[in-house]
Coordinates of C-alpha atoms and ligand atoms in Angstrom, one line a residue:
X84 CA 97.8 -18.4 108.6
X85 CA 96.3 -20.1 106.3
X86 CA 92.6 -18.2 107.1
X87 CA 94.3 -14.9 106.2
X88 CA 96.6 -15.4 103.3
X89 CA 93.9 -15.8 100.7
X90 CA 95.0 -19.2 99.6
X91 CA 90.9 -21.0 100.6
X92 CA 88.2 -19.9 99.4
X93 CA 84.5 -21.0 100.6
X94 CA 83.5 -20.4 104.5
X95 CA 86.4 -19.7 106.6
X96 CA 87.2 -23.1 108.5
X97 CA 86.7 -20.7 111.8
X98 CA 83.1 -20.7 111.0
X99 CA 82.3 -24.5 109.6
X100 CA 80.9 -26.7 112.8
X101 CA 83.6 -27.8 114.9
X102 CA 82.8 -30.9 117.4
X103 CA 85.5 -29.7 119.5
X104 CA 83.0 -26.4 120.3
X105 CA 80.2 -28.4 120.1
X106 CA 80.9 -31.8 122.1
X107 CA 78.7 -34.4 120.6
X108 CA 75.9 -35.5 124.0
X109 CA 76.4 -38.6 124.6
X110 CA 74.5 -41.3 126.7
X111 CA 75.9 -42.6 130.0
X112 CA 78.6 -45.6 129.3
X113 CA 76.4 -47.6 132.0
X114 CA 73.1 -46.4 130.3
X115 CA 73.5 -48.4 126.8
X116 CA 71.9 -51.4 126.5
X117 CA 73.6 -52.0 123.5
X118 CA 74.5 -55.7 122.0
X119 CA 76.4 -54.4 119.7
X120 CA 78.5 -52.4 121.6
X121 CA 81.4 -54.5 123.4
X122 CA 83.1 -52.3 125.8
X123 CA 86.4 -53.4 127.9
X124 CA 86.0 -51.0 130.4
X125 CA 83.5 -50.5 133.5
X126 CA 80.6 -48.0 132.7
X127 CA 82.9 -44.5 133.2
X128 CA 83.1 -40.3 133.4
X129 CA 85.5 -38.5 131.7
X130 CA 85.6 -35.3 134.6
X131 CA 88.2 -32.8 133.1
X132 CA 89.0 -31.9 137.0
X133 CA 90.8 -35.6 137.8
X134 CA 92.0 -35.6 134.4
X135 CA 94.7 -38.5 135.9
X136 CA 91.7 -41.2 136.5
X137 CA 91.6 -44.3 135.1
X138 CA 89.4 -46.4 133.4
X139 CA 89.3 -49.7 134.8
X140 CA 88.5 -52.7 132.7
X141 CA 85.2 -54.7 133.4
X142 CA 84.7 -57.8 134.1
X143 CA 82.4 -60.2 133.5
X144 CA 82.3 -62.4 136.6
X145 CA 85.5 -61.1 138.3
X146 CA 87.8 -63.6 136.0
X147 CA 89.3 -63.5 132.9
X148 CA 87.0 -64.3 130.1
X149 CA 87.8 -67.1 127.5
X150 CA 86.4 -67.5 124.5
X151 CA 88.1 -68.4 121.2
X152 CA 86.2 -68.8 118.3
X153 CA 85.8 -66.8 115.0
X154 CA 83.1 -63.6 116.3
X155 CA 86.2 -63.3 118.9
X156 CA 89.9 -61.6 118.4
X157 CA 91.9 -64.4 119.5
X158 CA 94.0 -63.8 122.0
X159 CA 97.4 -65.6 123.2
X160 CA 96.6 -66.2 127.0
X161 CA 94.0 -68.6 125.4
X162 CA 93.6 -71.9 126.9
X163 CA 92.9 -73.0 123.7
X164 CA 95.6 -71.4 121.7
X165 CA 97.4 -75.0 121.9
X166 CA 100.9 -76.4 119.9
X167 CA 101.1 -78.5 117.3
X168 CA 102.2 -80.7 120.1
X169 CA 99.0 -80.8 122.0
X170 CA 100.3 -78.4 124.6
X171 CA 99.2 -74.8 125.0
X172 CA 101.2 -72.0 124.4
X173 CA 100.6 -69.7 126.2
X174 CA 102.6 -70.9 129.1
X175 CA 105.1 -71.0 126.5
X176 CA 105.1 -67.4 125.7
X177 CA 105.4 -66.4 129.5
X178 CA 108.2 -67.9 129.4
X179 CA 109.9 -66.2 126.6
X180 CA 108.9 -62.7 128.0
X181 CA 109.7 -62.9 130.9
X182 CA 113.3 -64.3 130.5
X183 CA 113.1 -61.1 128.0
X184 CA 112.0 -59.2 130.1
X185 CA 114.3 -60.3 132.8
X186 CA 117.2 -59.5 130.2
X187 CA 116.2 -56.1 129.9
X188 CA 116.0 -55.1 132.9
X189 CA 119.5 -57.1 134.6
X190 CA 122.4 -57.0 131.5
X191 CA 120.1 -55.0 128.4
X192 CA 118.8 -57.3 125.7
X193 CA 120.2 -57.4 122.4
X194 CA 119.2 -57.6 118.7
X195 CA 119.3 -61.6 118.9
X196 CA 117.1 -61.8 121.9
X197 CA 114.3 -60.1 120.4
X198 CA 113.8 -62.3 118.0
X199 CA 114.2 -65.4 119.4
X200 CA 112.3 -64.7 122.1
X201 CA 109.2 -63.7 118.9
X202 CA 110.1 -66.9 117.3
X203 CA 110.0 -69.1 120.2
X204 CA 106.6 -68.0 120.9
X205 CA 105.2 -68.3 117.3
X206 CA 107.1 -71.6 116.8
X207 CA 108.0 -70.1 113.1
X208 CA 111.1 -68.0 111.6
X209 CA 111.3 -64.5 110.2
X210 CA 113.5 -62.5 108.8
X211 CA 113.7 -59.3 110.9
X212 CA 116.3 -57.1 108.8
X213 CA 114.4 -54.1 109.1
X214 CA 114.3 -54.4 112.9
X215 CA 117.4 -54.6 113.0
X216 CA 118.7 -51.9 111.5
X217 CA 117.3 -49.3 113.2
X218 CA 118.1 -51.1 116.7
X219 CA 121.6 -52.2 115.4
X220 CA 122.9 -49.3 112.7
X221 CA 120.6 -45.9 113.2
X222 CA 119.6 -45.8 116.2
X223 CA 122.3 -43.5 118.5
X224 CA 123.7 -45.7 121.0
X225 CA 121.3 -44.0 124.3
X226 CA 118.3 -44.4 122.3
X227 CA 118.9 -48.0 121.7
X228 CA 120.1 -48.6 125.5
X229 CA 116.7 -47.3 126.2
X230 CA 114.8 -49.1 124.1
X231 CA 116.7 -52.5 124.6
X232 CA 115.9 -52.0 128.3
X233 CA 113.4 -49.7 129.7
X234 CA 110.9 -49.7 126.4
X235 CA 111.4 -53.4 126.2
X236 CA 110.9 -54.4 129.9
X237 CA 107.5 -52.3 129.6
X238 CA 106.3 -54.5 126.6
X239 CA 107.2 -57.5 127.7
X240 CA 104.7 -56.6 131.3
X241 CA 102.1 -55.7 128.6
X242 CA 101.7 -58.4 126.9
X243 CA 102.6 -60.5 130.1
X244 CA 99.0 -59.2 131.6
X245 CA 97.0 -59.3 128.7
X246 CA 94.6 -61.5 130.4
X247 CA 94.5 -58.7 133.9
X248 CA 94.6 -55.4 131.5
X249 CA 92.3 -56.5 128.7
X250 CA 89.7 -58.8 130.9
X251 CA 88.5 -60.7 127.6
X252 CA 89.2 -60.7 124.1
X253 CA 88.4 -57.7 121.8
X254 CA 84.6 -59.0 119.3
X255 CA 86.2 -58.8 116.1
X256 CA 83.8 -56.4 114.1
X257 CA 82.5 -58.7 111.4
X258 CA 81.3 -57.9 107.7
X259 CA 77.7 -56.4 108.1
X260 CA 77.4 -57.2 111.9
X261 CA 77.6 -53.4 113.1
X262 CA 79.4 -53.9 115.7
X263 CA 81.7 -51.7 118.6
X264 CA 83.5 -52.1 120.6
X265 CA 84.8 -49.1 123.6
X266 CA 88.8 -49.6 125.2
X267 CA 90.7 -48.2 126.9
X268 CA 94.4 -46.6 125.4
X269 CA 95.6 -49.3 127.9
X270 CA 93.8 -52.0 126.7
X271 CA 95.2 -50.8 123.3
X272 CA 98.2 -50.8 124.2
X273 CA 98.6 -54.1 125.7
X274 CA 97.1 -55.4 122.4
X275 CA 99.7 -53.3 120.1
X276 CA 102.5 -54.7 122.7
X277 CA 101.0 -58.7 121.3
X278 CA 101.4 -57.2 117.8
X279 CA 104.9 -56.3 119.1
X280 CA 105.8 -59.7 119.8
X281 CA 104.3 -61.4 116.5
X282 CA 101.7 -63.0 119.0
X283 CA 98.1 -63.5 117.2
X284 CA 97.2 -66.7 116.1
X285 CA 96.4 -67.6 112.6
X286 CA 96.5 -64.5 111.5
X287 CA 99.9 -65.0 109.1
X288 CA 98.1 -66.8 106.7
X289 CA 96.0 -65.2 104.4
X290 CA 95.3 -67.7 102.1
X291 CA 91.9 -68.2 99.7
X292 CA 90.5 -70.3 102.4
X293 CA 92.1 -69.7 105.9
X294 CA 90.0 -68.3 109.2
X295 CA 91.9 -65.4 108.5
X296 CA 91.9 -64.8 104.4
X297 CA 89.4 -61.3 104.9
X298 CA 91.4 -59.8 107.5
X299 CA 94.9 -57.8 108.0
X300 CA 98.2 -59.2 109.7
X301 CA 97.9 -57.6 113.0
X302 CA 101.5 -59.0 114.0
X303 CA 104.7 -56.6 113.3
X304 CA 106.4 -59.1 110.9
X305 CA 106.4 -57.6 108.0
X306 CA 106.7 -54.0 109.9
X307 CA 110.7 -56.2 111.2
X308 CA 111.2 -57.7 107.8
X309 CA 113.6 -55.9 105.6
X310 CA 115.1 -58.1 102.6
X311 CA 118.6 -58.1 102.6
X312 CA 119.2 -54.0 102.2
X313 CA 117.6 -53.8 105.6
X314 CA 114.4 -52.0 104.4
X315 CA 113.5 -48.6 103.1
X316 CA 114.5 -45.8 104.5
X317 CA 110.5 -44.7 104.5
X318 CA 109.8 -48.3 106.1
X319 CA 112.3 -47.9 109.2
X320 CA 110.9 -44.2 109.8
X321 CA 107.4 -45.8 110.4
X322 CA 109.3 -48.1 113.1
X323 CA 110.8 -44.8 114.1
X324 CA 107.3 -43.6 115.1
X325 CA 105.4 -46.7 116.1
X326 CA 108.5 -46.8 118.7
X327 CA 108.5 -43.4 119.7
X328 CA 104.6 -44.2 120.8
X329 CA 106.0 -47.8 122.7
X330 CA 108.7 -44.4 124.3
X331 CA 105.7 -42.5 125.8
X332 CA 103.6 -45.0 127.3
X333 CA 106.4 -46.4 128.9
X334 CA 106.6 -43.2 130.3
X335 CA 103.4 -41.9 131.0
X336 CA 100.9 -45.0 130.2
X337 CA 97.5 -42.3 129.2
X338 CA 94.8 -43.0 130.5
X339 CA 91.9 -42.1 128.0
X340 CA 89.4 -44.0 126.0
X341 CA 89.4 -45.3 122.6
X342 CA 85.9 -46.8 120.5
X343 CA 86.6 -49.1 117.0
X344 CA 82.9 -48.9 115.3
X345 CA 81.2 -50.7 112.0
X346 CA 79.1 -49.0 110.7
X347 CA 76.6 -50.8 107.1
X348 CA 74.6 -48.2 105.4
X349 CA 70.7 -50.1 105.7
X350 CA 69.4 -50.8 102.8
X351 CA 66.5 -48.2 103.5
X352 CA 68.8 -44.8 103.7
X353 CA 70.1 -45.3 100.6
X354 CA 69.3 -42.1 99.1
X355 CA 66.7 -41.7 96.1
X356 CA 70.1 -39.4 94.1
X357 CA 67.9 -38.7 91.3
X358 CA 64.9 -37.4 93.4
X359 CA 67.4 -35.4 96.3
X360 CA 66.4 -32.1 96.6
X361 CA 68.8 -31.1 99.2
X362 CA 71.2 -28.1 98.3
X363 CA 74.8 -28.2 98.1
X364 CA 76.5 -28.2 101.3
X365 CA 78.6 -25.6 102.7
X366 CA 82.5 -25.6 101.5
X367 CA 86.3 -24.5 102.6
X368 CA 88.6 -25.4 100.2
X369 CA 92.3 -25.3 100.6
X370 CA 95.4 -26.6 100.3
X371 CA 98.6 -26.5 103.0
X372 CA 96.8 -28.4 105.4
X373 CA 96.8 -31.8 105.9
X374 CA 93.6 -33.7 107.3
X375 CA 94.9 -35.1 110.6
X376 CA 95.6 -31.2 111.4
X377 CA 91.9 -29.8 111.0
X378 CA 90.6 -30.6 114.8
X379 CA 86.7 -31.6 115.5
X380 CA 85.9 -32.4 111.9
X381 CA 85.4 -35.8 110.7
X382 CA 88.6 -36.8 109.4
X383 CA 88.0 -39.4 106.3
X384 CA 91.4 -41.8 106.5
X385 CA 91.7 -42.6 102.3
X386 CA 91.8 -46.3 103.6
X387 CA 92.3 -49.5 101.6
X388 CA 89.5 -52.2 102.0
X389 CA 91.8 -54.6 103.8
X390 CA 92.2 -51.2 107.0
X391 CA 95.5 -50.2 107.4
X392 CA 96.9 -51.1 103.6
X393 CA 100.2 -51.4 103.3
X394 CA 101.1 -49.9 107.3
X395 CA 103.1 -53.0 108.2
X396 CA 104.5 -53.1 104.9
X397 CA 106.4 -50.7 102.3
X398 CA 102.9 -49.1 102.6
X399 CA 103.7 -44.9 103.7
X400 CA 100.8 -42.5 101.5
X401 CA 97.8 -41.3 104.0
X402 CA 96.6 -44.1 105.2
X403 CA 100.3 -45.5 106.4
X404 CA 101.1 -42.4 108.0
X405 CA 98.5 -41.8 110.1
X406 CA 98.4 -44.9 111.5
X407 CA 102.3 -44.7 112.4
X408 CA 101.8 -41.2 113.5
X409 CA 98.3 -42.5 116.0
X410 CA 99.2 -46.1 116.3
X411 CA 96.1 -46.9 118.2
X412 CA 94.4 -47.0 114.7
X413 CA 96.4 -50.1 114.6
X414 CA 94.1 -51.9 116.2
X415 CA 91.8 -51.9 113.4
X416 CA 94.7 -53.7 112.1
X417 CA 93.4 -56.6 114.6
X418 CA 89.4 -56.4 114.8
X419 CA 88.2 -55.5 111.0
X420 CA 87.3 -58.3 108.4
X421 CA 87.6 -56.3 104.8
X422 CA 84.8 -53.4 104.3
X423 CA 81.7 -54.0 102.0
X424 CA 81.0 -51.0 99.4
X425 CA 78.1 -50.3 101.9
X426 CA 80.4 -50.5 104.9
X427 CA 83.1 -48.0 106.8
X428 CA 84.8 -48.4 110.3
X429 CA 85.3 -45.1 112.4
X430 CA 88.0 -44.6 114.9
X431 CA 86.9 -42.8 118.1
X432 CA 89.7 -41.2 120.3
X433 CA 93.4 -41.8 118.9
X434 CA 95.7 -40.2 120.4
X435 CA 98.7 -38.5 117.9
X436 CA 101.6 -39.6 119.3
X437 CA 104.8 -38.3 116.5
X438 CA 105.0 -35.2 113.6
X439 CA 106.5 -36.3 110.6
X440 CA 107.8 -34.7 107.4
X441 CA 107.9 -35.9 103.7
X442 CA 105.2 -38.0 102.7
X443 CA 105.6 -41.3 100.7
X444 CA 109.4 -42.4 99.9
X445 CA 111.1 -39.0 101.5
X446 CA 108.7 -40.1 104.8
X447 CA 110.2 -39.0 108.2
X448 CA 109.6 -38.9 111.7
X449 CA 110.3 -36.2 113.3
X450 CA 109.9 -35.4 116.4
X451 CA 107.5 -35.6 119.8
X452 CA 103.7 -34.8 119.2
X453 CA 101.5 -33.7 122.1
X454 CA 97.8 -33.9 121.1
X455 CA 95.9 -31.2 122.5
X456 CA 92.6 -32.8 121.7
X457 CA 90.1 -32.0 124.3
X458 CA 87.8 -35.1 125.5
X459 CA 84.2 -35.5 125.5
X460 CA 82.8 -37.2 128.5
X461 CA 83.6 -41.0 128.1
X462 CA 87.6 -40.0 128.3
X463 CA 87.8 -39.8 124.8
X464 CA 89.7 -37.5 122.1
X465 CA 87.6 -35.4 119.8
X466 CA 89.3 -37.2 117.0
X467 CA 86.7 -38.9 114.9
X468 CA 87.9 -40.5 111.5
X469 CA 86.5 -42.3 108.9
X470 CA 87.8 -45.3 106.9
X471 CA 86.4 -44.5 103.4
X472 CA 88.1 -47.0 100.8
X473 CA 88.2 -46.0 97.2
X474 CA 88.2 -48.3 94.7
X475 CA 91.6 -48.8 92.6
X476 CA 91.4 -48.4 89.1
X477 CA 94.0 -49.7 87.3
X478 CA 92.5 -48.7 84.6
X479 CA 90.9 -44.6 84.6
X480 CA 88.8 -45.4 82.7
X481 CA 86.5 -47.4 84.3
X482 CA 86.1 -45.0 86.8
X483 CA 83.8 -43.0 84.5
X484 CA 81.4 -46.1 84.9
X485 CA 78.4 -45.6 86.0
X486 CA 78.3 -48.7 88.6
X487 CA 81.8 -47.1 89.9
X488 CA 80.6 -43.9 90.4
X489 CA 77.5 -44.9 92.2
X490 CA 79.8 -47.3 94.1
X491 CA 82.2 -44.7 95.8
X492 CA 79.1 -42.2 95.9
X493 CA 77.2 -44.7 98.1
X494 CA 80.8 -45.5 100.2
X495 CA 82.0 -41.5 100.6
X496 CA 78.2 -41.1 101.7
X497 CA 78.5 -44.2 104.5
X498 CA 81.1 -42.5 105.6
X499 CA 79.5 -39.3 106.1
X500 CA 75.8 -39.5 106.8
X501 CA 74.8 -39.1 109.8
X502 CA 72.1 -41.3 112.1
X503 CA 68.8 -39.2 112.2
X504 CA 68.3 -40.2 116.2
X505 CA 71.5 -38.1 116.5
X506 CA 70.7 -34.5 116.7
X507 CA 73.4 -32.6 117.3
X508 CA 75.1 -29.8 115.0
X509 CA 76.2 -31.5 112.0
X510 CA 79.7 -31.4 112.0
X511 CA 81.8 -30.8 108.9
X512 CA 83.9 -33.1 107.4
X513 CA 87.3 -32.9 106.1
X514 CA 88.8 -34.5 103.3
X515 CA 91.0 -34.2 99.9
X516 CA 92.0 -35.9 96.4
X517 CA 90.7 -39.4 98.0
X518 CA 91.5 -43.0 95.8
X519 CA 93.5 -40.4 93.6
X520 CA 96.9 -41.5 94.5
X521 CA 97.8 -45.2 95.2
X522 CA 94.1 -45.4 93.6
X523 CA 94.7 -43.4 90.4
X524 CA 91.3 -42.1 90.5
X525 CA 90.1 -38.7 88.7
X526 CA 90.4 -35.6 91.3
X527 CA 87.9 -33.8 89.8
X528 CA 85.0 -36.7 89.6
X529 CA 86.6 -37.7 93.5
X530 CA 85.5 -33.6 94.4
X531 CA 82.3 -34.3 93.4
X532 CA 81.0 -37.6 94.5
X533 CA 82.4 -36.7 97.8
X534 CA 80.6 -33.3 97.4
X535 CA 77.4 -34.9 96.4
X536 CA 78.4 -36.9 100.0
X537 CA 78.1 -34.3 102.0
X538 CA 75.3 -32.7 100.8
X539 CA 73.2 -35.1 100.8
X540 CA 74.1 -35.8 104.5
X541 CA 73.8 -32.4 104.9
X542 CA 77.6 -31.1 106.1
X543 CA 79.6 -29.6 105.5
X544 CA 82.6 -30.2 104.1
X545 CA 86.9 -29.0 103.7
X546 CA 88.4 -30.5 101.3
X547 CA 92.1 -29.7 101.3
X548 CA 93.9 -30.2 97.6
X549 CA 97.3 -31.0 99.0
X550 CA 99.3 -28.1 98.0
X551 CA 97.3 -28.0 94.6
X552 CA 96.5 -24.2 94.3
X553 CA 94.7 -25.3 90.7
X554 CA 92.2 -27.6 92.6
X555 CA 91.4 -25.0 95.3
X556 CA 90.2 -23.3 92.1
X557 CA 89.3 -24.9 89.9
X558 CA 87.0 -26.7 92.4
X559 CA 85.2 -23.1 93.7
X560 CA 84.5 -21.7 90.6
X561 CA 82.4 -25.1 89.7
X562 CA 81.0 -25.0 93.0
X563 CA 80.1 -21.0 92.6
X564 CA 78.8 -22.0 89.2
X565 CA 76.4 -24.8 90.9
X566 CA 75.3 -22.6 93.9
X567 CA 74.5 -20.0 91.2
X568 CA 72.4 -22.5 89.5
X569 CA 70.5 -23.4 92.7
X570 CA 71.7 -27.2 91.5
X571 CA 70.5 -30.0 94.4
X572 CA 71.8 -33.2 94.6
X573 CA 69.6 -34.4 92.0
X574 CA 71.0 -32.3 89.0
X575 CA 74.7 -33.2 91.0
X576 CA 74.1 -36.6 90.0
X577 CA 72.1 -36.0 86.4
X578 CA 75.9 -33.6 85.9
X579 CA 77.4 -37.5 86.4
X580 CA 75.4 -39.3 85.0
X581 CA 75.2 -37.4 81.5
X582 CA 79.5 -36.9 81.7
X583 CA 79.7 -40.8 81.5
X584 CA 79.2 -40.6 77.4
X585 CA 81.5 -37.4 77.4
X586 CA 84.3 -38.4 79.8
X587 CA 87.1 -38.6 76.8
X588 CA 86.3 -35.1 75.6
X589 CA 86.6 -33.2 78.2
X590 CA 87.5 -33.4 82.0
X591 CA 84.5 -32.9 84.6
X592 CA 84.3 -29.9 85.1
X593 CA 84.7 -28.2 82.2
X594 CA 81.4 -30.1 81.0
X595 CA 79.1 -28.9 84.5
X596 CA 80.3 -25.1 83.3
X597 CA 79.9 -25.1 80.2
X598 CA 76.2 -27.2 80.8
X599 CA 73.1 -25.4 82.9
X600 CA 71.5 -27.3 85.0
X601 CA 67.8 -26.6 82.8
X602 CA 69.4 -28.0 80.3
X603 CA 70.2 -31.4 82.5
X604 CA 66.5 -32.0 83.1
X605 CA 65.2 -30.8 79.1
Ligands
AR6_456 N1 95.4 -35.0 103.7 C1 95.1 -34.6 103.2 N2 95.4 -34.7 101.8 C2 96.5 -35.8 101.9 C3 97.3 -36.1 102.5 C4 97.1 -35.4 104.0 N3 97.7 -36.1 105.0 N4 98.3 -37.3 102.7 C5 98.0 -37.4 101.1 N5 96.9 -36.7 100.7 P1 96.2 -41.9 98.8 P2 94.1 -43.2 97.7 C6 96.5 -36.6 98.9 O1 97.1 -42.1 97.5 O2 94.7 -43.1 96.3 C7 97.1 -47.2 100.7 O3 97.6 -47.4 101.1 C8 97.3 -36.0 97.8 O4 97.0 -35.6 97.1 O5 96.9 -42.2 100.3 O6 92.6 -43.8 97.9 C9 96.0 -47.0 101.7 O7 95.9 -47.8 102.8 C10 97.4 -38.5 97.8 O8 98.1 -38.5 96.7 O9 95.1 -42.3 99.0 C11 94.9 -47.5 100.1 O10 95.6 -49.0 100.1 C12 95.9 -38.1 97.7 O11 95.2 -37.2 98.8 C13 95.7 -46.6 98.7 O12 97.0 -46.2 99.8 C14 95.9 -39.5 98.2 O13 96.0 -40.3 99.3 C15 95.0 -45.4 99.3 O14 94.9 -44.7 97.9

């Protein structure tokens, strides 16, 4: 046990404020009169004594509301979804999916049938080598049989009933909108079934000037694409994770609730960094844990500004792995426009379904994962994740320039900050080498930037070094030094400001250890 094996430094994790011990107090859903919060479900209260109760879809006037514009997800079931010939697309989709469902239930469908269905629904051609390799070569006969009959039939039914299950299209979380959407896990499942069949219109084209140029593509077409090799092994493993989720929801549909919340830091809340006397936050530093294993703290997703990053392609680092083991997070690709430097997205309540081993090219689906995270009074798992996108540094020297340091600080603060209205105890944040893998950042710099942001937000910081014992010790040495110096946020900012001219000479931690707080301001 890490708590006792001496590999961590700082405050023990068990002493860091945790939302599972102190669940946040939430207003009743029915009392929320917030134009920026859309509920796809009727007001729902979770009662731990009747855990099987399901949230119900919210119907405006008893029927499906057909919104079809730039503020809403364009659902395939809309009457306004028209083919080039001017006919409605939904009846075509219904025809194809019903045929496939019938096949899967009577004689078991084949890869070709899935391919035909998807192409018929979209009215375009795709390449499916990765899907094909998984289904026809890698799955055992039993796995394949189960997928091609039971699971596939359920996916057809979830997609065919998207209008009934979702009751209306979710709003898009557009730039600057501060919008929030709350839905049931079943509604998310229905939307993901639509993504499996690549049913979301206009999302394939991300060319400049096209409607969805600033959005990721939530459809699975690129995930199925494998090229001549059938796709790299880790991409197949990602598919296995997502299909495991489909398998699980086919056995038993989860009955919880999830929320996606886009947040923009108001201009008036940008701290005066160089005047701030906030003290250093508490810290826990350790090397063997993974962010997704630390329940009850705000977990950081090392995101792309296009949320999900390479999850639908070949990407397989922290964000992509998180999204395939918790596939409900993929709904964010459907909802979220690109994130600006002063924005972030919270993913609340998403369930984890798979365990894994390896990382990046060695990534593998391991086995079923039972997520024991308790629920809040809305029926959401007490799992709070924030998508925090760093700058991708092609030239590593750029990150030490002031505008870049400031941008990263604002981003981290936007993610860590707790709105003044929230009176609950401030839970910790769990993060690590944010921006220091695919995005090429400097670990020492990012550690200090995140320390400043967490201190300003008044939240404890759990910092996972991803097996780097040297970083555990060196970061803690610097933290202790700063704490002895009684350094505050403004002092930390002063260190960074001076360091902008010194980065070529020595590492940031060395510079801090050699420089007293008093000398910074003299
Ligand atoms: N828990 C703790 N630390 C981790 C974990 C984990 N589960 N996984 C990785 N690390 P990276 P970035 C450490 O490269 O540089 C994606 O494509 C490990 O030391 O995922 O911000 C996104 O979509 C790793 O090297 O994040 C973006 O496009 C480091 O964290 C892009 O990558 C950084 O992980 C973001 O790249």
